[in-house]
Coordinates of C-alpha atoms in Angstrom, one line a residue:
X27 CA 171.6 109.5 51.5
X28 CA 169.7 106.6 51.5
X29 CA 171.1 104.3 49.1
X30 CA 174.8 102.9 50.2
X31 CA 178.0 103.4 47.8
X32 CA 177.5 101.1 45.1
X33 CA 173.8 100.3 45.8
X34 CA 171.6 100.5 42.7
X35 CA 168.3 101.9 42.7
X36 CA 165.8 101.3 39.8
X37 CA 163.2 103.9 38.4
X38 CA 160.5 102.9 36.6
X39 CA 157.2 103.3 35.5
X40 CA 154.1 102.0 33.3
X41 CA 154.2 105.6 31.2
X42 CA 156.3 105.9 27.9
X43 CA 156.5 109.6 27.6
X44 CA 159.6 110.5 27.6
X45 CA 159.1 114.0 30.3
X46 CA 157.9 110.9 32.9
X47 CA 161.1 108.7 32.3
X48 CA 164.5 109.7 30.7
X49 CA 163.8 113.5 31.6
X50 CA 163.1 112.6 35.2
X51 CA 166.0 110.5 34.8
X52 CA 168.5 113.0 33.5
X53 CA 167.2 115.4 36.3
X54 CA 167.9 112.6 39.0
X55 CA 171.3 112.2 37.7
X56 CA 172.2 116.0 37.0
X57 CA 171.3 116.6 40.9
X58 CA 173.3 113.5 42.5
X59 CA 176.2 114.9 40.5
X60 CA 175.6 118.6 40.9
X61 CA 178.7 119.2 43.4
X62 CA 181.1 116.7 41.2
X63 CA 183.6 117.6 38.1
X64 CA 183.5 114.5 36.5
X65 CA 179.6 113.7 36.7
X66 CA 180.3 109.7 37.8
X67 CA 178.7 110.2 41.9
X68 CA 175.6 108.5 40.1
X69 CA 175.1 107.2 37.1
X70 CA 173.1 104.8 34.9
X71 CA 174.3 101.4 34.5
X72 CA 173.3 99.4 30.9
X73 CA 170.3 96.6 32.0
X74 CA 171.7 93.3 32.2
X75 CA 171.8 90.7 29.4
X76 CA 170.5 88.0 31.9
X77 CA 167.6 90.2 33.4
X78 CA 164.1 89.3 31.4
X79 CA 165.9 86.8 29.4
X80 CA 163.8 87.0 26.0
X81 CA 162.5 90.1 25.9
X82 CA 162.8 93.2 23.3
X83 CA 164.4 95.8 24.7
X84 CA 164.6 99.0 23.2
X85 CA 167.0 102.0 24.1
X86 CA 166.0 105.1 25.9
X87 CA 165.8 108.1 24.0
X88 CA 167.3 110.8 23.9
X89 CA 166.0 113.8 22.1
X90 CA 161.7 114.6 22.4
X91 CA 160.3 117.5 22.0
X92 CA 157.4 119.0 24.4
X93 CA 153.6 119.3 23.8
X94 CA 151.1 121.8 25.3
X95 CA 147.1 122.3 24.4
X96 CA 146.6 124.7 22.8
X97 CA 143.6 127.3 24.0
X98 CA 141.4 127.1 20.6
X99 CA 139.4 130.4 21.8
X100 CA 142.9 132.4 21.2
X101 CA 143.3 133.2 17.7
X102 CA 146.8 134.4 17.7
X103 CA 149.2 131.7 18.0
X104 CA 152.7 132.5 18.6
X105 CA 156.3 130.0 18.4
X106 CA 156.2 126.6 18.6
X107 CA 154.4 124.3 15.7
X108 CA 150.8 123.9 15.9
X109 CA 149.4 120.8 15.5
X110 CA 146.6 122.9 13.6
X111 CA 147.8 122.4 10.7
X112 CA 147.4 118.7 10.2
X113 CA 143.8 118.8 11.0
X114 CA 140.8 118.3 9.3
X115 CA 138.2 120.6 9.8
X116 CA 135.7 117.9 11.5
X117 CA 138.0 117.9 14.4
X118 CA 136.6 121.2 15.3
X119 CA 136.7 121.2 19.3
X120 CA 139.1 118.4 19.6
X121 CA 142.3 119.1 21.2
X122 CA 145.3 120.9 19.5
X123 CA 148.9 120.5 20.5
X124 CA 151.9 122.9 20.0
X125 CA 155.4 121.3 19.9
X126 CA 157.7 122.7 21.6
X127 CA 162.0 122.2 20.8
X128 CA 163.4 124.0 23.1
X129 CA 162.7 125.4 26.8
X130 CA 163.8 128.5 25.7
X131 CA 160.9 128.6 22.8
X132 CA 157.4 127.1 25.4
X133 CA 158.9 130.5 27.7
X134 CA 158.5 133.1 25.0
X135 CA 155.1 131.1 24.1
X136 CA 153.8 131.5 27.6
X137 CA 153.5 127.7 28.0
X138 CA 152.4 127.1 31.8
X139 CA 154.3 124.8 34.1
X140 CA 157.3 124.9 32.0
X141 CA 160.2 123.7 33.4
X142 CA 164.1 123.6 31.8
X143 CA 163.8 119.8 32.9
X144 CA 161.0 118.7 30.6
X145 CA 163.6 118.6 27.7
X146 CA 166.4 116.2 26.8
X147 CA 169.4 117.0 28.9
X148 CA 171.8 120.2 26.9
X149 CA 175.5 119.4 26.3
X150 CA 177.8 120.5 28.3
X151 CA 180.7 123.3 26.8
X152 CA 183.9 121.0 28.4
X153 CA 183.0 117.4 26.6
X154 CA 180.7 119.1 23.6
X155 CA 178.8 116.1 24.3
X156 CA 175.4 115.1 26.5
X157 CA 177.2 113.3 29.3
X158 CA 174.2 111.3 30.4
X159 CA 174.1 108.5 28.4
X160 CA 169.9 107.6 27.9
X161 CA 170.5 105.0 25.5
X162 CA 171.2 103.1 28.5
X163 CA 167.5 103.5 29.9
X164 CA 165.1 100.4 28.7
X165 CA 161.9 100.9 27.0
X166 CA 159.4 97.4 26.6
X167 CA 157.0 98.0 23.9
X168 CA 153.7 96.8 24.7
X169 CA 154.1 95.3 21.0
X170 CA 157.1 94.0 21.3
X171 CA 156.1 91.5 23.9
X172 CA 152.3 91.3 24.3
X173 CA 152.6 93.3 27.5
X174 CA 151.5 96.6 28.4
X175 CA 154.4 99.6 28.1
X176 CA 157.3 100.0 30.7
X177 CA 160.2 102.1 31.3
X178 CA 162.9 101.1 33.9
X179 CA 166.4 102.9 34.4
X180 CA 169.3 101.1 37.0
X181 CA 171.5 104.2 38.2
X182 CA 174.4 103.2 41.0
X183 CA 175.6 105.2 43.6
X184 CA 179.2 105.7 43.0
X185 CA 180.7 107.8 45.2
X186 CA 179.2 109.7 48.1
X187 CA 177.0 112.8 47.4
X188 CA 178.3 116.2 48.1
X189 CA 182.2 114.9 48.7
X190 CA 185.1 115.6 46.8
X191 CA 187.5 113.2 45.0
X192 CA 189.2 112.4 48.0
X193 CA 185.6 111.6 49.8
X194 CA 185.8 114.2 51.9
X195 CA 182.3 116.5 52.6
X196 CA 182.2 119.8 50.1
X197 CA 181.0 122.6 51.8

């Protein structure tokens, strides 16, 4: 409500983990077009060739998978693939990881302060396609040009939230 038809907002942040940008992201975007058919009341726009002339760009992503610690006084580790195994034994008491694909997989695992969101966007059964396009999302590697990391995303307003085709208010 706060941003005016065709006014673009940018998100960004200092992070580079995928759950903190494209996921928020694609969670920003699935709500603003929640009540529309088509999926274009927000979208992302691609960053503009003038903007930061002569910097590296890279693409957003679009697939990651999930981490969470793993408790190293339980034994029996269920789903998901450890980390463990890619260890040497002088690690002992260091943090272990399980990876995570799906949503569906962390649930059956018990992972805590899962959420459906954490994951890439799923595709959708009309298109058979992800309709949010991430590639469109900008990732600056701290290598790429002697900065530090930075993730930034331009997503316009298209049409007003919650109104039909015709702009009218959905109820």
């Amino acid at each position: 409500k706060l941003l005016k038809v065709g006014g673009v907002v940018a998100y960004s942040t200092c992070s580079l983990n995928p759950i903190e940008d494209e996921a928020v992201v694609a969670s920003a975007l699935a709500w603003g077009n929640r009540f529309s058919e088509d999926n274009e009341v927000v979208g992302l726009l691609d960053w503009p060739d003038h903007a930061l002339p002569g910097f590296v760009r890279r693409p957003g992503v679009q697939t990651w998978r999930v981490a969470d610690y793993i408790d190293s006084s339980k034994t029996d580790i269920q789903g998901g693939k450890s980390s463990e195994d890619d260890e040497d034994d002088d690690m002992e008491g260091a943090p272990r990881l399980k990876w995570y694909d799906t949503f569906e997989e962390a649930e059956r695992s018990n992972m805590n302060h899962v959420r459906p969101s954490m994951w890439p966007p799923t595709y959708d059964d009309k298109h058979k396609k992800n309709s949010i396009d991430l590639k469109r999302c900008v990732r600056l590697w701290p290598q790429d040009n002697d900065t530090g990391g930075f993730f930034v995303a331009l997503i316009r307003k298209n049409k007003e939230i919650g109104t039909n085709e015709r702009g009218s208010r959905q109820e």
